Tab-separated table of C-alpha atoms in Angstrom:
chain	number	residue	atom	x	y	z
Z	1	MET	CA	-16.325	-14.272	22.354
Z	2	SER	CA	-13.086	-16.045	23.297
Z	3	GLY	CA	-9.733	-14.332	23.329
Z	4	ARG	CA	-8.727	-16.077	20.116
Z	5	ASP	CA	-11.978	-15.062	18.442
Z	6	GLU	CA	-11.395	-11.447	19.463
Z	7	SER	CA	-7.862	-11.623	18.106
Z	8	LEU	CA	-9.040	-13.064	14.808
Z	9	ALA	CA	-11.813	-10.465	14.560
Z	10	ALA	CA	-9.267	-7.683	15.049
Z	11	LEU	CA	-7.032	-9.173	12.351
Z	12	ALA	CA	-9.998	-9.504	10.005
Z	13	ALA	CA	-10.999	-5.885	10.615
Z	14	ALA	CA	-7.424	-4.777	9.984
Z	15	VAL	CA	-7.535	-6.003	6.377
Z	16	LEU	CA	-10.853	-4.352	5.473
Z	17	GLN	CA	-11.066	-0.981	3.702
Z	18	PRO	CA	-14.779	-0.141	3.999
Z	19	GLY	CA	-16.616	2.899	2.760
Z	20	PHE	CA	-19.498	4.586	4.543
Z	21	VAL	CA	-22.316	7.012	3.883
Z	22	GLY	CA	-22.216	10.557	5.197
Z	23	THR	CA	-19.976	13.575	5.510
Z	24	THR	CA	-18.932	12.643	9.044
Z	25	PRO	CA	-17.805	9.199	10.205
Z	26	PRO	CA	-20.764	7.152	11.457
Z	27	PRO	CA	-20.566	5.698	14.975
Z	28	TRP	CA	-19.883	2.203	13.705
Z	29	ILE	CA	-16.759	3.307	11.861
Z	30	CYS	CA	-15.417	5.066	14.950
Z	31	ARG	CA	-16.180	2.013	17.091
Z	32	TRP	CA	-14.521	-0.362	14.624
Z	33	LEU	CA	-11.374	1.777	14.509
Z	34	GLY	CA	-11.013	1.073	18.194
Z	35	GLU	CA	-11.548	-2.641	17.576
Z	36	GLY	CA	-8.885	-3.150	14.924
Z	37	LEU	CA	-10.152	-1.581	11.689
Z	38	GLY	CA	-7.067	-0.352	9.880
Z	39	SER	CA	-8.428	1.572	6.898
Z	40	VAL	CA	-11.403	3.364	5.402
Z	41	VAL	CA	-12.085	4.594	1.872
Z	42	LEU	CA	-13.785	7.860	0.918
Z	43	PHE	CA	-16.102	8.366	-2.055
Z	44	ALA	CA	-17.693	11.421	-3.649
Z	45	ARG	CA	-20.673	11.040	-1.298
Z	46	ASN	CA	-18.318	11.814	1.613
Z	47	VAL	CA	-17.002	15.050	0.095
Z	48	VAL	CA	-18.549	18.537	0.294
Z	49	HIS	CA	-15.614	20.950	0.617
Z	50	PRO	CA	-11.983	20.818	1.787
Z	51	GLU	CA	-12.635	21.938	5.367
Z	52	GLN	CA	-15.308	19.263	5.783
Z	53	VAL	CA	-13.025	16.508	4.452
Z	54	ALA	CA	-10.176	17.632	6.687
Z	55	ALA	CA	-12.521	17.554	9.694
Z	56	LEU	CA	-13.754	14.093	8.696
Z	57	THR	CA	-10.258	12.641	8.476
Z	58	ALA	CA	-9.263	14.347	11.739
Z	59	THR	CA	-12.174	12.586	13.423
Z	60	LEU	CA	-10.985	9.263	12.030
Z	61	ARG	CA	-7.437	9.940	13.158
Z	62	ALA	CA	-8.624	10.856	16.651
Z	63	GLU	CA	-9.949	7.299	16.937
Z	64	ARG	CA	-6.851	5.711	15.397
Z	65	PRO	CA	-3.828	7.931	14.627
Z	66	ASP	CA	-2.383	5.574	11.998
Z	67	VAL	CA	-5.624	4.828	10.158
Z	68	VAL	CA	-5.123	4.501	6.397
Z	69	VAL	CA	-7.550	6.896	4.685
Z	70	ALA	CA	-7.942	5.895	1.045
Z	71	ILE	CA	-9.662	7.596	-1.877
Z	72	ASP	CA	-10.132	6.878	-5.585
Z	73	GLU	CA	-8.826	10.164	-6.983
Z	74	GLU	CA	-7.360	9.765	-10.456
Z	75	ALA	CA	-7.496	13.545	-10.971
Z	76	GLY	CA	-9.092	13.041	-14.351
Z	77	ASP	CA	-12.583	11.984	-15.352
Z	78	VAL	CA	-12.585	9.875	-12.163
Z	79	THR	CA	-12.502	12.423	-9.356
Z	80	ARG	CA	-13.830	12.359	-5.812
Z	81	ILE	CA	-12.450	15.488	-4.175
Z	82	GLU	CA	-13.712	17.647	-7.076
Z	83	SER	CA	-16.729	15.586	-8.084
Z	84	ALA	CA	-19.127	18.510	-7.698
Z	85	ARG	CA	-17.275	20.673	-10.252
Z	86	GLY	CA	-15.032	18.331	-12.216
Z	87	SER	CA	-11.314	17.893	-11.798
Z	88	SER	CA	-9.106	20.942	-12.192
Z	89	ARG	CA	-6.315	18.617	-13.351
Z	90	PRO	CA	-6.018	16.727	-16.625
Z	91	GLY	CA	-6.348	12.965	-16.482
Z	92	ASN	CA	-3.819	10.353	-17.473
Z	93	PHE	CA	-4.646	10.352	-21.179
Z	94	ALA	CA	-4.013	14.080	-21.450
Z	95	LEU	CA	-0.698	13.752	-19.646
Z	96	GLY	CA	0.237	10.909	-21.966
Z	97	ALA	CA	-0.619	13.076	-24.975
Z	98	VAL	CA	1.808	15.747	-23.744
Z	99	ASP	CA	4.346	12.990	-22.936
Z	100	ASP	CA	6.425	15.037	-20.532
Z	101	PRO	CA	7.133	12.808	-17.510
Z	102	ALA	CA	8.312	15.826	-15.530
Z	103	LEU	CA	4.886	17.410	-16.022
Z	104	THR	CA	3.154	14.187	-14.975
Z	105	GLU	CA	5.288	14.062	-11.842
Z	106	GLU	CA	4.501	17.725	-11.107
Z	107	VAL	CA	0.729	17.216	-11.494
Z	108	ALA	CA	0.818	14.108	-9.299
Z	109	HIS	CA	2.902	15.885	-6.650
Z	110	ASP	CA	0.442	18.779	-6.660
Z	111	LEU	CA	-2.405	16.314	-6.150
Z	112	GLY	CA	-0.521	14.473	-3.427
Z	113	ALA	CA	0.034	17.685	-1.498
Z	114	ASP	CA	-3.675	18.527	-1.739
Z	115	LEU	CA	-4.752	15.062	-0.599
Z	116	ALA	CA	-2.261	15.108	2.261
Z	117	ALA	CA	-3.673	18.449	3.390
Z	118	LEU	CA	-7.114	16.835	3.510
Z	119	GLY	CA	-5.832	13.945	5.619
Z	120	VAL	CA	-5.922	11.324	2.851
Z	121	THR	CA	-2.998	8.893	2.977
Z	122	LEU	CA	-3.625	6.312	0.202
Z	123	ASN	CA	-4.803	7.067	-3.320
Z	124	TYR	CA	-6.130	4.348	-5.632
Z	125	ALA	CA	-4.073	5.785	-8.500
Z	126	PRO	CA	-2.421	5.792	-10.955
Z	127	ASP	CA	-4.321	3.752	-13.498
Z	128	ALA	CA	-1.476	1.733	-15.010
Z	129	ASP	CA	-3.561	0.025	-17.693
Z	130	VAL	CA	-2.468	0.124	-21.337
Z	131	ASN	CA	-5.613	1.078	-23.255
Z	132	SER	CA	-4.739	-1.079	-26.248
Z	133	ASN	CA	-8.407	-1.734	-27.085
Z	134	PRO	CA	-10.099	1.503	-28.242
Z	135	ALA	CA	-13.501	-0.084	-27.585
Z	136	ASN	CA	-12.723	-0.454	-23.879
Z	137	PRO	CA	-15.826	0.816	-22.037
Z	138	VAL	CA	-14.263	1.443	-18.629
Z	139	ILE	CA	-10.625	2.544	-19.073
Z	140	GLY	CA	-10.265	4.877	-22.085
Z	141	VAL	CA	-8.962	8.278	-20.968
Z	142	ARG	CA	-8.162	6.877	-17.536
Z	143	ALA	CA	-5.037	5.309	-19.085
Z	144	PHE	CA	-1.941	7.255	-20.092
Z	145	GLY	CA	-2.251	5.782	-23.577
Z	146	ALA	CA	-2.081	2.692	-25.758
Z	147	GLU	CA	1.709	2.315	-26.009
Z	148	PRO	CA	3.344	0.284	-23.203
Z	149	ALA	CA	6.579	2.245	-22.874
Z	150	LEU	CA	4.693	5.546	-22.678
Z	151	VAL	CA	2.317	4.194	-20.051
Z	152	ALA	CA	5.237	2.753	-18.079
Z	153	ARG	CA	7.244	5.967	-17.900
Z	154	HIS	CA	4.216	8.038	-16.897
Z	155	THR	CA	3.074	5.461	-14.347
Z	156	ALA	CA	6.480	5.683	-12.696
Z	157	ALA	CA	6.430	9.495	-12.829
Z	158	TRP	CA	2.955	9.602	-11.270
Z	159	VAL	CA	4.022	7.253	-8.464
Z	160	ARG	CA	7.094	9.337	-7.696
Z	161	GLY	CA	5.156	12.596	-7.726
Z	162	LEU	CA	2.215	11.451	-5.628
Z	163	GLN	CA	4.391	9.804	-2.987
Z	164	ALA	CA	6.725	12.804	-2.844
Z	165	GLY	CA	3.572	14.767	-2.011
Z	166	GLY	CA	3.060	12.561	1.034
Z	167	VAL	CA	0.405	10.104	-0.175
Z	168	ALA	CA	0.859	6.408	-0.954
Z	169	ALA	CA	0.201	5.483	-4.581
Z	170	CYS	CA	-1.708	2.378	-5.713
Z	171	ALA	CA	-1.138	1.162	-9.281
Z	172	LYS	CA	-4.183	-0.514	-10.835
Z	173	HIS	CA	-5.758	-2.759	-12.244
Z	174	PHE	CA	-3.220	-5.596	-12.058
Z	175	PRO	CA	-2.374	-7.410	-14.299
Z	176	GLY	CA	-3.954	-4.940	-16.779
Z	177	HIS	CA	-7.517	-3.939	-17.708
Z	178	GLY	CA	-6.732	-2.185	-20.987
Z	179	ASP	CA	-7.509	-4.897	-23.542
Z	180	THR	CA	-11.134	-5.571	-22.569
Z	181	LYS	CA	-14.615	-4.953	-23.929
Z	182	VAL	CA	-16.330	-5.694	-20.611
Z	183	ASP	CA	-16.636	-3.509	-17.500
Z	184	SER	CA	-15.791	-5.617	-14.432
Z	185	HIS	CA	-18.432	-3.745	-12.458
Z	186	HIS	CA	-20.933	-5.763	-14.503
Z	187	ASP	CA	-19.230	-8.981	-15.631
Z	188	LEU	CA	-15.899	-10.793	-15.730
Z	189	PRO	CA	-13.584	-9.551	-18.495
Z	190	ARG	CA	-11.368	-12.097	-20.233
Z	191	ILE	CA	-7.863	-11.163	-21.382
Z	192	THR	CA	-6.895	-13.537	-24.180
Z	193	ALA	CA	-3.280	-12.409	-24.670
Z	194	ASP	CA	-0.485	-14.954	-24.393
Z	195	ARG	CA	2.308	-14.598	-21.838
Z	196	ALA	CA	4.711	-12.945	-24.256
Z	197	ARG	CA	2.137	-10.271	-25.078
Z	198	LEU	CA	1.343	-9.757	-21.380
Z	199	ASP	CA	5.035	-9.265	-20.602
Z	200	ALA	CA	5.464	-6.789	-23.438
Z	201	VAL	CA	2.274	-4.788	-22.908
Z	202	GLU	CA	0.108	-5.222	-19.813
Z	203	LEU	CA	2.848	-5.898	-17.277
Z	204	ALA	CA	5.321	-3.216	-18.378
Z	205	PRO	CA	3.704	-0.346	-16.410
Z	206	PHE	CA	3.414	-2.455	-13.263
Z	207	ARG	CA	7.102	-3.319	-13.432
Z	208	ALA	CA	7.782	0.412	-13.714
Z	209	ALA	CA	5.524	1.140	-10.747
Z	210	VAL	CA	7.304	-1.446	-8.590
Z	211	ALA	CA	10.685	-0.035	-9.618
Z	212	ALA	CA	9.438	3.444	-8.647
Z	213	GLY	CA	8.592	2.221	-5.152
Z	214	VAL	CA	4.813	2.123	-5.367
Z	215	GLN	CA	3.327	1.351	-1.932
Z	216	ALA	CA	0.229	-0.530	-3.136
Z	217	VAL	CA	-1.125	-2.395	-6.145
Z	218	MET	CA	-4.835	-2.905	-6.819
Z	219	THR	CA	-5.994	-6.129	-8.413
Z	220	GLY	CA	-8.309	-6.270	-11.403
Z	221	HIS	CA	-11.247	-8.667	-11.511
Z	222	LEU	CA	-9.932	-10.167	-14.746
Z	223	LEU	CA	-9.705	-13.704	-16.098
Z	224	VAL	CA	-6.297	-14.106	-17.762
Z	225	PRO	CA	-6.001	-17.727	-18.951
Z	226	ALA	CA	-2.332	-17.356	-19.857
Z	227	LEU	CA	-1.671	-16.755	-16.160
Z	228	ASP	CA	-4.499	-18.713	-14.532
Z	229	PRO	CA	-7.152	-20.463	-16.650
Z	230	GLU	CA	-9.617	-20.824	-13.767
Z	231	LEU	CA	-9.534	-17.922	-11.319
Z	232	PRO	CA	-9.745	-14.151	-11.830
Z	233	ALA	CA	-6.620	-12.238	-10.859
Z	234	THR	CA	-8.045	-10.997	-7.560
Z	235	LEU	CA	-8.528	-14.606	-6.405
Z	236	SER	CA	-5.485	-16.177	-8.034
Z	237	GLY	CA	-2.455	-17.247	-6.036
Z	238	ARG	CA	-0.582	-17.769	-9.295
Z	239	ILE	CA	-1.106	-14.129	-10.246
Z	240	LEU	CA	-0.827	-12.395	-6.863
Z	241	GLY	CA	1.874	-14.639	-5.425
Z	242	GLY	CA	3.729	-16.186	-8.314
Z	243	LEU	CA	3.641	-13.190	-10.654
Z	244	LEU	CA	3.259	-10.014	-8.595
Z	245	ARG	CA	5.266	-11.052	-5.543
Z	246	ASP	CA	7.832	-13.516	-6.881
Z	247	GLU	CA	8.446	-12.356	-10.457
Z	248	LEU	CA	7.836	-8.614	-10.187
Z	249	GLY	CA	9.266	-8.392	-6.672
Z	250	PHE	CA	6.444	-6.342	-5.166
Z	251	SER	CA	6.542	-6.254	-1.360
Z	252	GLY	CA	3.867	-3.666	-0.563
Z	253	VAL	CA	0.130	-3.942	0.025
Z	254	VAL	CA	-2.082	-5.742	-2.479
Z	255	VAL	CA	-5.539	-4.130	-2.441
Z	256	THR	CA	-8.524	-5.704	-4.169
Z	257	ASP	CA	-10.813	-3.790	-6.447
Z	258	ALA	CA	-14.219	-3.567	-4.765
Z	259	VAL	CA	-15.354	-7.084	-3.826
Z	260	GLU	CA	-19.014	-6.269	-4.398
Z	261	MET	CA	-18.364	-5.864	-8.129
Z	262	ARG	CA	-20.299	-8.433	-10.131
Z	263	ALA	CA	-17.235	-9.876	-11.861
Z	264	VAL	CA	-16.378	-11.707	-8.631
Z	265	ALA	CA	-19.421	-11.372	-6.364
Z	266	ASP	CA	-21.783	-13.041	-8.847
Z	267	ARG	CA	-19.498	-16.066	-9.121
Z	268	TYR	CA	-18.002	-16.501	-5.683
Z	269	GLY	CA	-20.320	-14.543	-3.417
Z	270	PHE	CA	-19.664	-11.242	-1.669
Z	271	ALA	CA	-17.942	-12.761	1.363
Z	272	GLY	CA	-16.579	-15.713	-0.589
Z	273	ALA	CA	-14.679	-13.404	-2.940
Z	274	ALA	CA	-13.091	-11.595	0.014
Z	275	VAL	CA	-11.944	-14.825	1.669
Z	276	ARG	CA	-10.573	-16.241	-1.586
Z	277	ALA	CA	-8.733	-12.988	-2.304
Z	278	LEU	CA	-6.991	-13.065	1.065
Z	279	ALA	CA	-6.088	-16.718	0.612
Z	280	ALA	CA	-4.631	-15.905	-2.818
Z	281	GLY	CA	-2.361	-13.176	-1.431
Z	282	ALA	CA	-4.389	-9.965	-1.205
Z	283	ASP	CA	-3.750	-7.889	1.920
Z	284	ALA	CA	-6.631	-5.410	1.945
Z	285	ILE	CA	-10.259	-5.812	0.896
Z	286	CYS	CA	-11.825	-2.742	-0.695
Z	287	VAL	CA	-15.597	-2.554	-0.158
Z	288	GLY	CA	-18.227	0.110	0.125
Z	289	GLY	CA	-18.821	1.629	-3.254
Z	290	GLU	CA	-22.218	-0.038	-3.234
Z	291	ARG	CA	-22.292	-1.859	0.124
Z	292	ALA	CA	-21.352	0.869	2.595
Z	293	ASP	CA	-22.975	-0.260	5.835
Z	294	GLU	CA	-21.918	-1.970	9.049
Z	295	GLU	CA	-23.828	-5.138	8.185
Z	296	SER	CA	-21.747	-5.655	5.047
Z	297	ALA	CA	-18.488	-5.017	6.897
Z	298	ARG	CA	-19.539	-7.386	9.677
Z	299	LEU	CA	-20.448	-10.044	7.119
Z	300	LEU	CA	-16.960	-9.863	5.637
Z	301	ARG	CA	-15.209	-9.799	9.013
Z	302	ASP	CA	-17.160	-12.788	10.304
Z	303	ALA	CA	-16.617	-14.734	7.074
Z	304	ILE	CA	-12.868	-14.167	7.330
Z	305	VAL	CA	-12.822	-15.349	10.939
Z	306	ALA	CA	-14.897	-18.417	10.047
Z	307	ALA	CA	-12.549	-19.226	7.162
Z	308	VAL	CA	-9.574	-19.175	9.525
Z	309	VAL	CA	-11.353	-21.395	12.047
Z	310	SER	CA	-12.326	-23.880	9.328
Z	311	GLY	CA	-8.860	-23.938	7.819
Z	312	GLU	CA	-9.945	-22.449	4.482
Z	313	LEU	CA	-7.809	-19.364	5.180
Z	314	PRO	CA	-4.511	-20.019	6.988
Z	315	GLU	CA	-4.137	-17.822	10.048
Z	316	GLU	CA	-0.560	-17.083	8.994
Z	317	ARG	CA	-1.838	-15.596	5.722
Z	318	LEU	CA	-4.297	-13.324	7.555
Z	319	THR	CA	-1.576	-12.271	9.991
Z	320	GLU	CA	0.753	-11.492	7.082
Z	321	ALA	CA	-1.928	-9.394	5.368
Z	322	ALA	CA	-2.639	-7.404	8.522
Z	323	LYS	CA	1.096	-6.861	9.015
Z	324	ARG	CA	1.453	-5.426	5.520
Z	325	VAL	CA	-1.458	-3.045	6.125
Z	326	GLY	CA	0.283	-1.991	9.322
Z	327	GLN	CA	3.496	-1.351	7.420
Z	328	LEU	CA	1.607	0.842	4.968
Z	329	ALA	CA	0.048	2.706	7.889
Z	330	ALA	CA	3.520	3.296	9.331
Z	331	TRP	CA	4.713	4.620	5.950
Z	332	THR	CA	1.834	7.101	5.840
Z	333	VAL	CA	2.521	8.302	9.384
Z	334	ALA	CA	6.173	8.863	8.510
Z	335	ALA	CA	5.235	10.637	5.269
Z	336	ARG	CA	2.960	13.033	7.132
Z	337	ALA	CA	5.708	13.742	9.649
Z	338	GLU	CA	8.308	14.364	6.942
Z	339	ARG	CA	6.021	16.511	4.774
Z	340	PRO	CA	3.708	18.575	6.970
Z	341	PRO	CA	0.472	19.215	5.041
Z	342	ARG	CA	0.397	22.525	3.180
Z	343	HIS	CA	-2.594	24.804	2.806
Z	344	ARG	CA	-5.816	23.100	1.801
Z	345	PRO	CA	-7.045	23.098	-1.814
Z	346	THR	CA	-9.428	25.845	-2.867
Z	347	ALA	CA	-12.515	25.918	-5.077
Z	348	ALA	CA	-10.420	27.389	-7.897
Z	349	GLY	CA	-8.536	24.129	-8.109
Z	350	SER	CA	-5.058	23.427	-9.387
Z	351	ALA	CA	-3.214	26.095	-11.373
Z	352	VAL	CA	-0.663	23.436	-12.331
Z	353	GLY	CA	-3.461	21.239	-13.654
Z	354	LEU	CA	-5.120	23.958	-15.721
Z	355	ALA	CA	-1.825	24.813	-17.392
Z	356	ALA	CA	-1.177	21.132	-18.117
Z	357	ALA	CA	-4.622	20.738	-19.709
Z	358	ARG	CA	-3.823	23.510	-22.179
Z	359	ARG	CA	-0.686	21.655	-23.229
Z	360	ALA	CA	-2.760	18.546	-23.940
Z	361	LEU	CA	-4.994	20.191	-26.572
Z	362	ARG	CA	-4.550	18.931	-30.125
Z	363	VAL	CA	-6.182	20.638	-33.115
Z	364	THR	CA	-6.662	18.962	-36.500
Z	365	THR	CA	-7.698	21.339	-39.273
Z	366	ALA	CA	-8.824	20.418	-42.794
Z	367	PRO	CA	-8.395	22.982	-45.602
Z	368	ALA	CA	-12.022	24.040	-45.202
Z	369	GLY	CA	-11.436	24.805	-41.531
Z	370	VAL	CA	-8.497	27.176	-41.886
Z	371	GLY	CA	-9.281	30.415	-40.060
Z	372	ALA	CA	-12.258	28.931	-38.150
Z	373	LEU	CA	-10.581	29.474	-34.792
Z	374	PRO	CA	-11.135	31.472	-32.754
Z	375	LEU	CA	-14.891	31.514	-33.179
Z	376	ALA	CA	-16.146	34.636	-34.919
Z	377	GLY	CA	-19.142	35.176	-32.652
Z	378	PRO	CA	-21.636	33.579	-30.249
Z	379	ALA	CA	-21.737	29.814	-30.369
Z	380	HIS	CA	-24.478	27.216	-30.403
Z	381	VAL	CA	-23.031	24.253	-28.511
Z	382	VAL	CA	-24.471	20.778	-29.061
Z	383	GLU	CA	-23.294	18.240	-26.490
Z	384	PHE	CA	-23.874	14.530	-27.116
Z	385	GLU	CA	-24.076	12.629	-23.845
Z	386	PRO	CA	-23.146	8.913	-23.815
Z	387	PRO	CA	-23.888	6.611	-20.876
Z	388	ARG	CA	-21.339	6.914	-18.089
Z	389	ASN	CA	-19.508	4.038	-16.509
Z	390	ILE	CA	-19.776	3.499	-12.763
Z	391	ALA	CA	-16.151	4.470	-12.110
Z	392	ILE	CA	-16.773	8.027	-13.269
Z	393	GLY	CA	-20.077	8.379	-11.444
Z	394	PRO	CA	-23.176	10.361	-12.348
Z	395	GLU	CA	-22.501	13.446	-10.275
Z	396	THR	CA	-19.469	14.928	-12.043
Z	397	PRO	CA	-20.344	17.679	-14.555
Z	398	TRP	CA	-18.735	17.779	-17.981
Z	399	GLY	CA	-18.935	19.712	-21.225
Z	400	VAL	CA	-17.599	22.829	-22.916
Z	401	ALA	CA	-20.768	24.932	-23.033
Z	402	ALA	CA	-20.612	26.405	-19.525
Z	403	PRO	CA	-17.033	27.714	-19.631
Z	404	LEU	CA	-17.500	28.891	-23.231
Z	405	ALA	CA	-20.595	30.881	-22.247
Z	406	ASP	CA	-18.458	32.685	-19.672
Z	407	LEU	CA	-16.075	33.749	-22.434
Z	408	ILE	CA	-18.458	34.458	-25.344
Z	409	ALA	CA	-21.677	36.297	-24.548
Z	410	GLY	CA	-24.774	34.940	-26.202
Z	411	THR	CA	-23.574	31.317	-26.342
Z	412	THR	CA	-26.416	28.792	-26.195
Z	413	THR	CA	-26.389	25.065	-25.596
Z	414	VAL	CA	-28.430	21.889	-26.020
Z	415	ARG	CA	-27.546	18.398	-24.769
Z	416	TYR	CA	-28.789	15.182	-26.325
Z	417	ALA	CA	-28.692	11.584	-25.166
Z	418	GLU	CA	-29.274	8.721	-27.577
Z	419	ALA	CA	-33.025	8.629	-27.007
Z	420	ASP	CA	-33.743	12.292	-27.726
Z	421	VAL	CA	-31.372	13.456	-30.462
Z	422	PRO	CA	-33.354	15.106	-33.328
Z	423	ALA	CA	-32.940	14.585	-37.054
Z	424	ASP	CA	-31.032	17.878	-37.293
Z	425	PRO	CA	-29.009	18.390	-34.104
Z	426	THR	CA	-28.021	21.878	-35.245
Z	427	ALA	CA	-31.596	23.167	-35.486
Z	428	GLY	CA	-31.795	26.608	-33.902
Z	429	ALA	CA	-28.191	27.479	-34.656
Z	430	ALA	CA	-28.828	29.911	-37.499
Z	431	GLY	CA	-26.464	32.859	-37.363
Z	432	ARG	CA	-24.218	31.238	-34.772
Z	433	CYS	CA	-21.002	29.267	-34.812
Z	434	VAL	CA	-21.684	25.580	-34.123
Z	435	VAL	CA	-19.643	23.498	-31.704
Z	436	LEU	CA	-20.322	19.737	-31.514
Z	437	VAL	CA	-19.080	18.216	-28.265
Z	438	VAL	CA	-18.588	14.437	-28.219
Z	439	ARG	CA	-17.144	11.860	-25.854
Z	440	ASP	CA	-15.623	8.699	-27.349
Z	441	LEU	CA	-17.286	9.261	-30.715
Z	442	HIS	CA	-15.789	6.038	-32.096
Z	443	ARG	CA	-17.626	3.865	-29.551
Z	444	HIS	CA	-21.214	5.061	-30.101
Z	445	ASP	CA	-23.042	4.407	-33.379
Z	446	TRP	CA	-25.881	6.797	-32.559
Z	447	MET	CA	-23.429	9.596	-31.805
Z	448	ARG	CA	-21.521	9.098	-35.054
Z	449	ALA	CA	-24.770	9.168	-37.016
Z	450	SER	CA	-25.876	12.340	-35.218
Z	451	VAL	CA	-22.563	14.089	-35.832
Z	452	THR	CA	-22.651	13.065	-39.499
Z	453	ARG	CA	-26.079	14.688	-39.857
Z	454	ALA	CA	-24.937	17.775	-37.978
Z	455	LEU	CA	-21.870	18.218	-40.182
Z	456	ALA	CA	-23.997	17.767	-43.305
Z	457	ALA	CA	-26.160	20.672	-42.131
Z	458	ARG	CA	-23.231	22.739	-40.814
Z	459	PRO	CA	-19.933	21.701	-42.410
Z	460	ASP	CA	-18.304	24.668	-40.671
Z	461	ALA	CA	-18.994	23.185	-37.221
Z	462	VAL	CA	-16.099	22.644	-34.820
Z	463	VAL	CA	-15.965	19.177	-33.247
Z	464	VAL	CA	-14.593	18.954	-29.695
Z	465	GLU	CA	-13.719	15.421	-28.540
Z	466	LEU	CA	-13.547	14.994	-24.754
Z	467	GLY	CA	-12.757	11.275	-24.858
Z	468	VAL	CA	-10.328	9.133	-26.832
Z	469	PRO	CA	-9.848	10.820	-30.247
Z	470	GLU	CA	-9.875	7.581	-32.192
Z	471	LEU	CA	-12.164	9.085	-34.851
Z	472	VAL	CA	-11.238	12.550	-36.119
Z	473	THR	CA	-13.943	14.280	-38.138
Z	474	GLY	CA	-15.035	17.760	-39.147
Z	475	ALA	CA	-13.212	20.689	-40.706
Z	476	VAL	CA	-11.818	21.569	-37.260
Z	477	HIS	CA	-11.350	18.899	-34.611
Z	478	VAL	CA	-10.182	19.724	-31.081
Z	479	ALA	CA	-9.049	16.835	-28.862
Z	480	THR	CA	-8.797	17.498	-25.125
Z	481	HIS	CA	-7.975	13.883	-24.117
Z	482	GLY	CA	-10.415	13.975	-21.222
Z	483	ALA	CA	-13.637	15.508	-19.952
Z	484	THR	CA	-12.301	17.208	-16.839
Z	485	ARG	CA	-13.094	20.774	-15.844
Z	486	ALA	CA	-9.489	21.627	-16.712
Z	487	ALA	CA	-9.941	20.180	-20.209
Z	488	ALA	CA	-13.223	22.037	-20.720
Z	489	HIS	CA	-11.703	25.373	-19.723
Z	490	ALA	CA	-8.699	24.775	-21.965
Z	491	ALA	CA	-10.952	23.976	-24.944
Z	492	ALA	CA	-13.213	26.951	-24.251
Z	493	GLY	CA	-10.226	29.255	-24.105
Z	494	LEU	CA	-8.992	27.962	-27.440
Z	495	LEU	CA	-12.416	28.396	-29.071
Z	496	ALA	CA	-12.749	31.926	-27.711
Z	497	GLY	CA	-9.226	32.962	-28.622
Z	498	ARG	CA	-8.195	33.411	-25.006
């Protein structure tokens, strides 16, 4: 390999943010860090307990002291550091329901301090999307809400809090994934809003994030014809350069959403999407949620080098991208020096988060439900389980039954998916209080039908909604605004009178 080829390979490696499999860094990651790799991203598969994560990041830092260690930790339904138990903090939607920006900043600061103690330096959060479409299958409770001004003020508060805790924030999914019916993991969503609507709604939180000093912005794999009728945002120079850089004035790192996602990979190819994203103005290529091996990273690196050699990707653009990643790395080094990491998080989780989750509870009571809380005795909990989206992941537990059983002896539980729900979901509940636990009831026809049958059999049942409370039903309805462990414990405490 010639000297120029080696230089280009190092630049190409600098703009990659690959994931890997295992609870310790594999040899190829350590070798690549010595050859120019500037960043890595951690997933739930890399996390066992705080001491293990801290040791993992220390190993990475021993190879490259300024390595950017990223994670996708929204501290809500999407959690990586607490994936085995569920997040001990409320998610964005719960914080939006409370609508106390000081609380949002406090929760984000608490998270930032925990991540910094683990050696994480970049967090793919906050989710700055405005969830204006209740049918959205992938955002929902990940957003602060459906009202642009609310989302904007909490996005800014989250950015301030997280970065004050010593970790760079990354607002996502630019220019806004809230008004979609399609999950970009599977296909390309289309945002049909005109420019005036985009300015008023989708872009408002990103302007707030930039004003708050956010260090990174993550692109969404979204087709927005009002901005670019041909290319998705991740691959659009009009959107990344003209809008994000020139109009919004963002000067930090532009990170892509994972380039193996089908919204872009199916249309432009795995490597082709990465090259086009860099050419359009992206600075860092996120990869490894599904393709977490050296071969995939090498394929991207070599494709980037080849694109420079062929003239498809200007060398100046690659150099600029690598420089921005380096500037982010320098920011993280300075942040760690200014804010020495505190004690590591514990299995108990965040006391700040648990208190915040209690504030997010909302109870709607019909006349027939007056006096139904707290529950008068042992409960029979029926949990209706919808399909999960990829962002949340299959490993994170959810539900109210387990924490409620710890508070009320004799509590029993059943869980039904669409394929196995019986004609009477409350069968076996005689002599017990009934609690129906749902998640985005408004989005699932089978769940609504099941709950209707259950309430016909037991009109005294309490409904607990762990998703977006778009549909309120039952004599007593409890909305947690998220399915985190913190939300479950808050709901269980309310039901048990604790």
